[in-house]
mmCIF file of C-alpha atoms in Angstrom:
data_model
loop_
_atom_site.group_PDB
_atom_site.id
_atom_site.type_symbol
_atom_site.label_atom_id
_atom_site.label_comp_id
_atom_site.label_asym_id
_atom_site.label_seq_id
_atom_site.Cartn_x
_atom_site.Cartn_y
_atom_site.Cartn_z
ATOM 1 C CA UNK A 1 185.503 -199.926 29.682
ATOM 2 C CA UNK A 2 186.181 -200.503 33.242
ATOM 3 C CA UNK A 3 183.038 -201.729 34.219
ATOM 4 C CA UNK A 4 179.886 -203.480 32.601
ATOM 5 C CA UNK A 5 177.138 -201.196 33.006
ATOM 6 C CA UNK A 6 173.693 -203.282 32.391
ATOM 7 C CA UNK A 7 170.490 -203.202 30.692
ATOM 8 C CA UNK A 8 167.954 -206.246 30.737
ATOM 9 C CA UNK A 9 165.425 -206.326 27.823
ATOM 10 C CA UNK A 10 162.536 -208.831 29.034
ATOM 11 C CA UNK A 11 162.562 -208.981 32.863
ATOM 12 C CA UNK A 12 159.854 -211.558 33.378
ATOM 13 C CA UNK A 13 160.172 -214.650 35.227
ATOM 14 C CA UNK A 14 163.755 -216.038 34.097
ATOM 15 C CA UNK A 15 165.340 -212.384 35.260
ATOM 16 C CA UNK A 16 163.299 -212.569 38.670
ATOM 17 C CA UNK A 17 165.496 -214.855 40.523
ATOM 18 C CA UNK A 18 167.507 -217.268 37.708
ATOM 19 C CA UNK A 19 169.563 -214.191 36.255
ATOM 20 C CA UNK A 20 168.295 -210.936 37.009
ATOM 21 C CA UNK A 21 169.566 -209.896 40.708
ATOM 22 C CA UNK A 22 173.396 -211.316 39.472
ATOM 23 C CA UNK A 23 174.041 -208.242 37.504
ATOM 24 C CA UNK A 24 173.925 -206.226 40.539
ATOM 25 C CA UNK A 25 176.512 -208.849 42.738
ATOM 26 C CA UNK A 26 178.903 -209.351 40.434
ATOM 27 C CA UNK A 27 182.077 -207.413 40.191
ATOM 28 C CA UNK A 28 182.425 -204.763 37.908
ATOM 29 C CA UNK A 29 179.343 -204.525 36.804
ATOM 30 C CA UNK A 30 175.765 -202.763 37.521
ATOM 31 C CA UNK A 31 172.244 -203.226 36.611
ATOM 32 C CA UNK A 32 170.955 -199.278 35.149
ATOM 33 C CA UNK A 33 167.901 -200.249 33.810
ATOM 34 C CA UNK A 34 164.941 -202.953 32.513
ATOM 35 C CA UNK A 35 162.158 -203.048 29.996
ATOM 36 C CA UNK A 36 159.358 -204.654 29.368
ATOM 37 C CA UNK A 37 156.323 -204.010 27.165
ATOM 38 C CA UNK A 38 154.076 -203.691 30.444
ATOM 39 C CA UNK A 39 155.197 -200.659 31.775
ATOM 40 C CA UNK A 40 153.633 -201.411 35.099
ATOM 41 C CA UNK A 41 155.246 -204.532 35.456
ATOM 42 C CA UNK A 42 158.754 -203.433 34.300
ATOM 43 C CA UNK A 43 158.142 -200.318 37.084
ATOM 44 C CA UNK A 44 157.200 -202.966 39.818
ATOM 45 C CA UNK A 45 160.792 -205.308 39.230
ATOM 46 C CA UNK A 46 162.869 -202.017 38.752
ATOM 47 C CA UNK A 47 161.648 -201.285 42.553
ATOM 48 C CA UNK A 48 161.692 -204.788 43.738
ATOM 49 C CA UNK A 49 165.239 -205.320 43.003
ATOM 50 C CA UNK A 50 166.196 -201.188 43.381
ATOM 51 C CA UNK A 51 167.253 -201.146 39.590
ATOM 52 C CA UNK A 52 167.340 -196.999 38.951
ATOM 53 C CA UNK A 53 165.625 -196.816 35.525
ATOM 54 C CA UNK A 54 162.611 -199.217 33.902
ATOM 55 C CA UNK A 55 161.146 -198.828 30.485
ATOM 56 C CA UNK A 56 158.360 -199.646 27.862
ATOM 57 C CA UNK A 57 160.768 -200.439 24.590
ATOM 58 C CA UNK A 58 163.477 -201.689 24.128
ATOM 59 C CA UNK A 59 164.944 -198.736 22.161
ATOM 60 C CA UNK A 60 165.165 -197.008 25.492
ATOM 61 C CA UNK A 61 167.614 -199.684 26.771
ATOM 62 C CA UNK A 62 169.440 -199.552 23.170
ATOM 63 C CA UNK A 63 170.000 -195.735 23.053
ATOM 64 C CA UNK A 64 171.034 -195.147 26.873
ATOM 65 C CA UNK A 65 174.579 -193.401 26.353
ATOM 66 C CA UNK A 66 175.408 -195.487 29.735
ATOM 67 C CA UNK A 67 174.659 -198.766 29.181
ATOM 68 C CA UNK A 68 177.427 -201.122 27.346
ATOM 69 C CA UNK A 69 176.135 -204.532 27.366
ATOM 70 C CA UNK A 70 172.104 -205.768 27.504
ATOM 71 C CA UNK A 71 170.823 -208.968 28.769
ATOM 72 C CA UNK A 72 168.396 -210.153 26.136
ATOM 73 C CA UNK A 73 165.578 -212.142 28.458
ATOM 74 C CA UNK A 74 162.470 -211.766 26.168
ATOM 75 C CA UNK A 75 161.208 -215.575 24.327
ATOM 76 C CA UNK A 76 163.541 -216.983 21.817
ATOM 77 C CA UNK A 77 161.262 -215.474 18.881
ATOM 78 C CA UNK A 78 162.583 -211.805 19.299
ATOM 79 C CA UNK A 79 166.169 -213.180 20.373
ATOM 80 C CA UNK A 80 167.552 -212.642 17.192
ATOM 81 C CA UNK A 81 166.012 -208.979 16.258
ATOM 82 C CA UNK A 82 167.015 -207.668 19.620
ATOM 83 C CA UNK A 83 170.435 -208.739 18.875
ATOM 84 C CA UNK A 84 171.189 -207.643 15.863
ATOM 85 C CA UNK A 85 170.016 -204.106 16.855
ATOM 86 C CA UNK A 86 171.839 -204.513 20.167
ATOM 87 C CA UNK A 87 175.132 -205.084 17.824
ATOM 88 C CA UNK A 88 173.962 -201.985 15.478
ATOM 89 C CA UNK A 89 174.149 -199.858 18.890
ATOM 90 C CA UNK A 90 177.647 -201.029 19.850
ATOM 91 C CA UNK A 91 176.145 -203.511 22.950
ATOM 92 C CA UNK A 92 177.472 -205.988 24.402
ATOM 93 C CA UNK A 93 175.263 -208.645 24.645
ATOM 94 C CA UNK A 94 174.506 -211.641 26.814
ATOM 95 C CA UNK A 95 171.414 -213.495 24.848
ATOM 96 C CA UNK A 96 169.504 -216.272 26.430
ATOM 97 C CA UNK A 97 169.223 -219.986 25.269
ATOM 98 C CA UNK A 98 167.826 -221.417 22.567
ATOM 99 C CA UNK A 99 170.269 -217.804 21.029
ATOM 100 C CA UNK A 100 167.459 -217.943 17.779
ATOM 101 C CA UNK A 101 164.078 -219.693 16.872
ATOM 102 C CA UNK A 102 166.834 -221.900 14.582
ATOM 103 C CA UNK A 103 169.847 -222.716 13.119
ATOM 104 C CA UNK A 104 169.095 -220.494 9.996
ATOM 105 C CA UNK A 105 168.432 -217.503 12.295
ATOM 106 C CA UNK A 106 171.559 -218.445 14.526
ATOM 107 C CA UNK A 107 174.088 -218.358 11.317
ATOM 108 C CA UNK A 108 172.295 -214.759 10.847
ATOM 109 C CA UNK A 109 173.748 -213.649 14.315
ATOM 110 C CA UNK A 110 176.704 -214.996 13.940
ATOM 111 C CA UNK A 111 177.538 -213.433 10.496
ATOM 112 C CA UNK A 112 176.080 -210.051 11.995
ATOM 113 C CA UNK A 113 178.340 -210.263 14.921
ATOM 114 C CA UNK A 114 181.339 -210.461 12.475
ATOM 115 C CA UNK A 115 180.883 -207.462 11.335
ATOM 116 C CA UNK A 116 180.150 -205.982 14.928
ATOM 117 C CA UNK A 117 182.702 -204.246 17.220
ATOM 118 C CA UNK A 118 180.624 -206.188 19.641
ATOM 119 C CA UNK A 119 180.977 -209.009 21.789
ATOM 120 C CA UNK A 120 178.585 -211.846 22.215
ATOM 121 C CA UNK A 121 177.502 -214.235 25.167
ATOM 122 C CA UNK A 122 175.178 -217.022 24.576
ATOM 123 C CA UNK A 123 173.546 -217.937 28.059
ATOM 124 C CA UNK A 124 174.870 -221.602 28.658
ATOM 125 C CA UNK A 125 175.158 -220.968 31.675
ATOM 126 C CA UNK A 126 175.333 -224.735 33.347
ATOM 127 C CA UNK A 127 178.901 -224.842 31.691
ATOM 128 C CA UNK A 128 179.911 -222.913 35.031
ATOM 129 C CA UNK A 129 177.705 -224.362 37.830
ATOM 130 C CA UNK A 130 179.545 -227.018 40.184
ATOM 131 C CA UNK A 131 178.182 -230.299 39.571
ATOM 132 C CA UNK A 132 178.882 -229.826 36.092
ATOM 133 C CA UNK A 133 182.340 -228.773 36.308
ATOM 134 C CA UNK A 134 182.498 -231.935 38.220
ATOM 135 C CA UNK A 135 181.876 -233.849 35.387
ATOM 136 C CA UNK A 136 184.142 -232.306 33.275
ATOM 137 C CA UNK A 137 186.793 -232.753 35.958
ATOM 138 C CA UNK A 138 186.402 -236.091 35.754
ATOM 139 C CA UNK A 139 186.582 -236.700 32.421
ATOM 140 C CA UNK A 140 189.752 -234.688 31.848
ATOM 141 C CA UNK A 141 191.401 -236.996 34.393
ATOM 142 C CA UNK A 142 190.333 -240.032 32.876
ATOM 143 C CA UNK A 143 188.928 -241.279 36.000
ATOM 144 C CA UNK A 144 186.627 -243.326 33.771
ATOM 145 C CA UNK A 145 188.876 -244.199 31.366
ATOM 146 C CA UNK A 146 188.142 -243.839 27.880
ATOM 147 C CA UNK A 147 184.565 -242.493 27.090
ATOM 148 C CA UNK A 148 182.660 -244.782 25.247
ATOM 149 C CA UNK A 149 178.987 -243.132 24.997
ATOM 150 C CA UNK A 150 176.814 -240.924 26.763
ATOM 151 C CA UNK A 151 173.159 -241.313 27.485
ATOM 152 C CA UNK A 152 170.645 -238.538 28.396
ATOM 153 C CA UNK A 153 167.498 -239.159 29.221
ATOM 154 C CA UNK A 154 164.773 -236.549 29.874
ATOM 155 C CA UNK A 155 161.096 -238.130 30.256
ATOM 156 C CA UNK A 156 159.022 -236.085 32.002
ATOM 157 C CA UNK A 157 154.452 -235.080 32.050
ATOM 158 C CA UNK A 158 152.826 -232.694 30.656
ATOM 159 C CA UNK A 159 152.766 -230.796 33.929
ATOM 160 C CA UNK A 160 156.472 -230.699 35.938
ATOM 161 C CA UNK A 161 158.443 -228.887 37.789
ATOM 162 C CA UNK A 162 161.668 -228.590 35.695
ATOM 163 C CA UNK A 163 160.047 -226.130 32.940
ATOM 164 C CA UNK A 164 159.861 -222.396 34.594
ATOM 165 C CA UNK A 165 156.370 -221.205 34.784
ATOM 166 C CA UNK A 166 154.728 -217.694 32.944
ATOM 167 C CA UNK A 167 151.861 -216.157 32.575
ATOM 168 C CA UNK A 168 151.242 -217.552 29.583
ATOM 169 C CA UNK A 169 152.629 -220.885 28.216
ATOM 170 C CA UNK A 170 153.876 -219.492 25.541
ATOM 171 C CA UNK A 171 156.761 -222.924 24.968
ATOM 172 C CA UNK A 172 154.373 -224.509 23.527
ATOM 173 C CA UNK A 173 153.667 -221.982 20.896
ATOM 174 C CA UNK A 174 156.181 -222.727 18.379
ATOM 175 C CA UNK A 175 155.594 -219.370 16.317
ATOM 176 C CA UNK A 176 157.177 -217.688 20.179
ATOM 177 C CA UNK A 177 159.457 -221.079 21.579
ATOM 178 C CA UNK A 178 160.815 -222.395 18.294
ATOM 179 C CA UNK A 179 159.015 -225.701 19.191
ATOM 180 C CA UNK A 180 157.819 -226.396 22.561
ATOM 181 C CA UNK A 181 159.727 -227.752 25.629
ATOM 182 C CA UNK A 182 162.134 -229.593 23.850
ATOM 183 C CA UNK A 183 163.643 -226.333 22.497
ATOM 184 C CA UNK A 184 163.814 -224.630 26.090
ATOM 185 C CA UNK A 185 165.584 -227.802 27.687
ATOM 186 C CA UNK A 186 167.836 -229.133 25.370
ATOM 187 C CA UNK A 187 169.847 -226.388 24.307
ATOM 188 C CA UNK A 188 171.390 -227.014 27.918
ATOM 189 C CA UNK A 189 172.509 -230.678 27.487
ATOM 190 C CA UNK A 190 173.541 -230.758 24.107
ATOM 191 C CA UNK A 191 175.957 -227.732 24.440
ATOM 192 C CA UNK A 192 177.708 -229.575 27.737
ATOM 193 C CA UNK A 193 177.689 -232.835 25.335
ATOM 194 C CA UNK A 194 179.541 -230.396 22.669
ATOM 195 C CA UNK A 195 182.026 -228.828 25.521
ATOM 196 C CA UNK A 196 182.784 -232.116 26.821
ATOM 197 C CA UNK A 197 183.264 -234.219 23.977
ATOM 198 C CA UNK A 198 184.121 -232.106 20.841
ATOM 199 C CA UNK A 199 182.622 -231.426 17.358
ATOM 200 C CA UNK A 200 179.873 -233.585 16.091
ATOM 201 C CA UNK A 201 180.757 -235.743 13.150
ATOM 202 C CA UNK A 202 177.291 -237.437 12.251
ATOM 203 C CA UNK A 203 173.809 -236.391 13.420
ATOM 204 C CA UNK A 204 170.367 -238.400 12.886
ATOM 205 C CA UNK A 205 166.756 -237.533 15.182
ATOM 206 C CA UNK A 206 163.693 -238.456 15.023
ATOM 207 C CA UNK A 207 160.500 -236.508 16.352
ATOM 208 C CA UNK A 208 157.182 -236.520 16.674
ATOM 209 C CA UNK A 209 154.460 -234.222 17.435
ATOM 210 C CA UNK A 210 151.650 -234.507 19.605
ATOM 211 C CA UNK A 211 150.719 -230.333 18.340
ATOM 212 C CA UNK A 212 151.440 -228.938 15.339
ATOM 213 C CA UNK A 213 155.677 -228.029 14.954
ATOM 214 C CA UNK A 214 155.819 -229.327 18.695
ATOM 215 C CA UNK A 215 158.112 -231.972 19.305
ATOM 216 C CA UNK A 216 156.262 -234.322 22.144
ATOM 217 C CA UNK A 217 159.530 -237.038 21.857
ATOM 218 C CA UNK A 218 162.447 -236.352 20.458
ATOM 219 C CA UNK A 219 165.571 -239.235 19.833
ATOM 220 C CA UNK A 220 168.858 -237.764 19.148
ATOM 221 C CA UNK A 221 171.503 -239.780 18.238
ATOM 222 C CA UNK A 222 175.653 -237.615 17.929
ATOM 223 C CA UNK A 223 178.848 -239.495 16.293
ATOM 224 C CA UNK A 224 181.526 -236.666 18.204
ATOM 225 C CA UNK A 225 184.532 -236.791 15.948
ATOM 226 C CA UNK A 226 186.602 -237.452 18.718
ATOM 227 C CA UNK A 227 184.906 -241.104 18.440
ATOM 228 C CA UNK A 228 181.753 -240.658 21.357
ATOM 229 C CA UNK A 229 178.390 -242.128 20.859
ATOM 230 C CA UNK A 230 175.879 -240.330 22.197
ATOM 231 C CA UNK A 231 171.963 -240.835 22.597
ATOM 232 C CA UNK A 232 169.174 -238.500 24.036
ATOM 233 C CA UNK A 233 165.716 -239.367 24.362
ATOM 234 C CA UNK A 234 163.608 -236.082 25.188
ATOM 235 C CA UNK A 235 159.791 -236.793 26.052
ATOM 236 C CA UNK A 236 157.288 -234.540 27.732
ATOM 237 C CA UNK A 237 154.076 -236.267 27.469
ATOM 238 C CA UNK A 238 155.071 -239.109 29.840
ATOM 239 C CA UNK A 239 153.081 -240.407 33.299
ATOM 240 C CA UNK A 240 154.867 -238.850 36.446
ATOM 241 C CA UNK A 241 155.422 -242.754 37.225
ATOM 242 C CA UNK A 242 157.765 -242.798 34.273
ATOM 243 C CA UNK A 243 159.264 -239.311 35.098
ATOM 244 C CA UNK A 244 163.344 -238.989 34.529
ATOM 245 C CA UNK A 245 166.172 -236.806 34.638
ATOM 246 C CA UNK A 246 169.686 -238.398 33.683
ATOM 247 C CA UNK A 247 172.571 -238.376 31.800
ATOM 248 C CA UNK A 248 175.092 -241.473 32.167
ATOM 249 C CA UNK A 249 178.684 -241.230 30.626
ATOM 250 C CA UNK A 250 180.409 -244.779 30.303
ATOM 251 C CA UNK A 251 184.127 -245.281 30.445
ATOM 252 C CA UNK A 252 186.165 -248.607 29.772
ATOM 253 C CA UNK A 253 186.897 -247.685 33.704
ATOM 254 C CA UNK A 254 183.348 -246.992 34.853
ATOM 255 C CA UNK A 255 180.486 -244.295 35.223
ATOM 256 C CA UNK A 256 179.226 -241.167 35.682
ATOM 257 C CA UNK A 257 175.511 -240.098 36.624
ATOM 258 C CA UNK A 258 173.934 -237.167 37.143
ATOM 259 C CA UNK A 259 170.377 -235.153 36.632
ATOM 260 C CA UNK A 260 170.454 -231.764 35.322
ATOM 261 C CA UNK A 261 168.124 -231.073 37.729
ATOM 262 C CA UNK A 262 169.525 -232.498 40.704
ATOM 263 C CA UNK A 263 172.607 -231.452 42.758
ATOM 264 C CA UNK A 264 174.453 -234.604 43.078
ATOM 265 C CA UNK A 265 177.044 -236.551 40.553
ATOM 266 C CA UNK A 266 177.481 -239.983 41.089
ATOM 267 C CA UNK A 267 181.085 -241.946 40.003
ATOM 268 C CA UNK A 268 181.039 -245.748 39.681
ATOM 269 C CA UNK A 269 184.531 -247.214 39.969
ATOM 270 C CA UNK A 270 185.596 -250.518 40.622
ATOM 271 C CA UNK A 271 182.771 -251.985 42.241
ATOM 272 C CA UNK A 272 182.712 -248.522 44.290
ATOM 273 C CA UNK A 273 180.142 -245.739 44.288
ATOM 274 C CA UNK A 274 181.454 -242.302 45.245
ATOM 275 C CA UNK A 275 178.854 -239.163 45.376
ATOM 276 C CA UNK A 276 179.785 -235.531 44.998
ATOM 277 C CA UNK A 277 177.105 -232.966 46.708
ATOM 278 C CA UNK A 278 176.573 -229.511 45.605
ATOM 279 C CA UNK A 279 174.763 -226.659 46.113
ATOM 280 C CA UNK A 280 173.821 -224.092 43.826
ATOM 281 C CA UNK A 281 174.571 -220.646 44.118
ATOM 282 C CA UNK A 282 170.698 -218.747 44.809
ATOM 283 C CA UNK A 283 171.059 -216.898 41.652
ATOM 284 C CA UNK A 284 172.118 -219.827 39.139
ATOM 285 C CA UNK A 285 173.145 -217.687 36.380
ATOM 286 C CA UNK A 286 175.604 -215.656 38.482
ATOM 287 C CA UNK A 287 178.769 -217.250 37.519
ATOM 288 C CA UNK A 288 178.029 -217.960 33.633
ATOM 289 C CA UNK A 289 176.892 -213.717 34.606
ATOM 290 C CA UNK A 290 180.700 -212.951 35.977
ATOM 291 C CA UNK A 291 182.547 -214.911 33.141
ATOM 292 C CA UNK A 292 180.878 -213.011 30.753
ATOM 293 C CA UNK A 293 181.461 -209.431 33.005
ATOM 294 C CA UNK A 294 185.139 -210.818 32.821
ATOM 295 C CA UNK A 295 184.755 -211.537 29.163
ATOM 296 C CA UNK A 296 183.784 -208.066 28.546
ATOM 297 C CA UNK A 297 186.414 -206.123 29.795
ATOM 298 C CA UNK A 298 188.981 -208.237 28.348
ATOM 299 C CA UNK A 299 189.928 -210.508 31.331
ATOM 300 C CA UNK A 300 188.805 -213.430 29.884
ATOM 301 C CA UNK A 301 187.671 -215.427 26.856
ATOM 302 C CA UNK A 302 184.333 -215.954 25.721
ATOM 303 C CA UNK A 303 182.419 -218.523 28.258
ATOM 304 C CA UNK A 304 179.757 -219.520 25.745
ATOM 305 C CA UNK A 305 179.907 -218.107 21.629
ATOM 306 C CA UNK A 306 177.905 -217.528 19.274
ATOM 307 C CA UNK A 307 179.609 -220.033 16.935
ATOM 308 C CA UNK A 308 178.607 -222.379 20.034
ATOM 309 C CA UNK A 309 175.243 -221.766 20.301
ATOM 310 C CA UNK A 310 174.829 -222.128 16.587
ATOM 311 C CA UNK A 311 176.474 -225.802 16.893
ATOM 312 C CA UNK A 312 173.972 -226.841 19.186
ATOM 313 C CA UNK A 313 170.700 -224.518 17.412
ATOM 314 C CA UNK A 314 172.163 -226.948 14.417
ATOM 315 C CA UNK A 315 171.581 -230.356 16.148
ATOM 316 C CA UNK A 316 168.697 -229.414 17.578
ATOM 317 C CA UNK A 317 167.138 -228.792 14.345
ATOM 318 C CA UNK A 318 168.536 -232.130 12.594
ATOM 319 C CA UNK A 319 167.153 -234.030 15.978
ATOM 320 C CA UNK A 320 163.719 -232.144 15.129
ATOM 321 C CA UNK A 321 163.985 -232.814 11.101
ATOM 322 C CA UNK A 322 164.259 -228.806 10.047
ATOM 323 C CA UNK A 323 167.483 -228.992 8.603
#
C-alpha cells in the first residue's frame, strides 16, 4: 500500500471541519468517498468538500475494491459494529472516541482486531496537538520535578460551548452516547493522563445522575503505578458563573496549567510564571489524521491503540460504577 485511500462512514458535524477535510491534505492519502443514512445530506458534503463518491450504507464504503482504511464518524453506539465489519473487509480503520458504548464492547474490538490483518486507530487525537505536547515536554524534562498529582477539573452548564452541536442531542441519550457528556469529553483527558503518567494501579468514582444512565457529576480518583495521584471532577449541570476548564499537574519543583479548551499552557517555577501560546491547526484532527496515514503504511507506530482506548473505556466505566 503506497497510499491510504479513504472512506468516512458518518460525515455529520465532527467530519465537517474537526476531521473530515484532513484526509484530503495529508500526505499519502485521499478521501474517495462518504456515507451517511441521508442520502441528500451525504450528496451535499461529498460536493462541499469535492469528495468523488457519497453513499446511503455503509456497505458501500466497506465493499469499494479502492478504499483501504475508513474513518468511523457515526455516534459511539454503532462504533463497535462498524468496526468489526470494517476488520471482516480487510480496512483499516481510524474509529472515533469514546472507541465503544463500554469497556465490555471495547475488549470485543480489541480481541476482534487480533485476529484481523487489520490495523486500528483510536481517535485521541489531542495526544498530537501543540499545547499538549507541551506538557508532555515538560514533564519528560523534569522541569517540575517529580510529579506529585494531577487535577482536572471540568465544570461546565447545561448549555456551553465546548460540546459540538447536532441536529439532535443525541449525548444525552445514553442508549446512542454511552452516557451523556461525560462520555464524549472525558475519553480525551483521561487517555493524556494514561500517556503521560503510565498504567493505572487503583481506580474509585463516584457519579450521579440527574437522567436516567446520565452521569450529571462525575469524581474520578487514579493511583498510576508509577506513584501519581490523580483527581477529576466532571460536572455539566453547573451555573456559567461556576464554569471551568483545567487541569493542574504539581511537581516538588512547581506547576503546570492548562484548559483543554484553551490554547495556552502555563509553567510556575520559582516564584516565576512562564506562558506558552499556541495555535491550532484549522482542521484539529489533521495531525492525530497523518500519524495514523504514517501508521498505515508502515512508517510509524500506532499513535493511539485499541488496547489504549480500552484502558481509558475501562476507567471511565469504574468512574461511572458499570464495571
Amino acid at each position: 500500500m503506497k497510499d491510504v485511500v479513504w472512506g468516512i462512514i458518518g460525515c455529520g458535524d465532527v467530519a465537517e471541519i474537526k476531521s473530515g477535510p484532513a484526509f484530503q491534505i495529508c500526505e499519502n492519502s485521499s478521501l474517495l468517498a462518504v456515507m451517511r443514512r441521508n442520502k441528500e445530506k451525504a450528496q451535499d458534503f461529498a460536493k462541499r468538500h469535492d469528495v468523488p463518491l457519497f453513499f446511503d450504507t455503509a456497505e458501500s464504503i466497506l465493499n469499494h475494491p479502492e478504499i483501504n482504511a475508513v474513518y468511523i464518524a457515526t455516534p459511539p453506539s454503532t462504533h463497535l459494529s462498524y468496526a468489526i465489519e470494517a476488520l471482516k473487509h480487510n480496512k483499516n480503520v481510524y474509529l472515533e472516541k469514546p472507541m465503544t458504548l463500554n469497556s465490555e464492547g471495547a475488549r470485543v474490538l480489541c480481541e476482534a482486531l487480533e485476529l484481523s490483518h487489520s490495523k486500528l486507530t483510536v481517535a485521541h487525537y489531542r495526544r498530537q496537538l501543540p499545547a499538549f505536547l507541551k506538557v508532555e515536554q515538560l514533564l519528560k524534562e523534569g522541569v517540575i520535578g517529580d510529579i506529585i498529582y494531577a487535577d482536572i477539573q471540568i465544570l461546565q452548564p447545561r448549555t456551553n460551548n465546548i460540546i459540538a452541536n447536532t441536529e439532535d442531542n443525541w449525548r444525552l441519550n445514553p442508549i446512542i452516547s454511552g452516557g451523556g457528556y461525560f462520555h464524549d469529553l472525558a475519553p480525551h483527558q483521561i487517555d493524556l493522563m494514561l500517556k503521560w503518567f503510565g498504567k493505572a494501579k487503583w481506580v474509585k468514582g463516584f457519579n450521579s445522575e440527574a437522567i436516567p444512565n446520565v452521569s450529571t457529576t462525575v469524581n474520578g480518583i487514579i493511583e498510576f503505578e508509577s506513584g501519581v495521584q490523580f483527581r477529576g471532577l466532571w460536572s455539566f449541570n453547573v451555573s456559567e458563573a461556576n464554569k471551568k476548564d483545567e487541569c493542574l499537574i504539581s511537581g516538588t519543583k512547581g506547576y503546570i496549567k492548562f484548559s483543554f479548551f484553551g490554547d495556552k499552557v502555563e509553567l510556575h517555577t520559582d516564584g516565576e510564571t512562564t506562558t506558552f501560546q499556541f495555535e491550532n491547526p484549522k482542521h484539529i484532527q489533521q495531525p492525530m489524521i497523518q500519524n495514523t496515514v504514517d501508521y498505515f503504511l508502515g512508517k510509524k507506530d500506532n499513535p493511539c491503540t485499541a488496547d489504549e482506548g480500552l484502558s481509558v473505556m475501562e476507567i471511565m466505566d469504574t468512574f461511572t460504577k458499570k464495571a
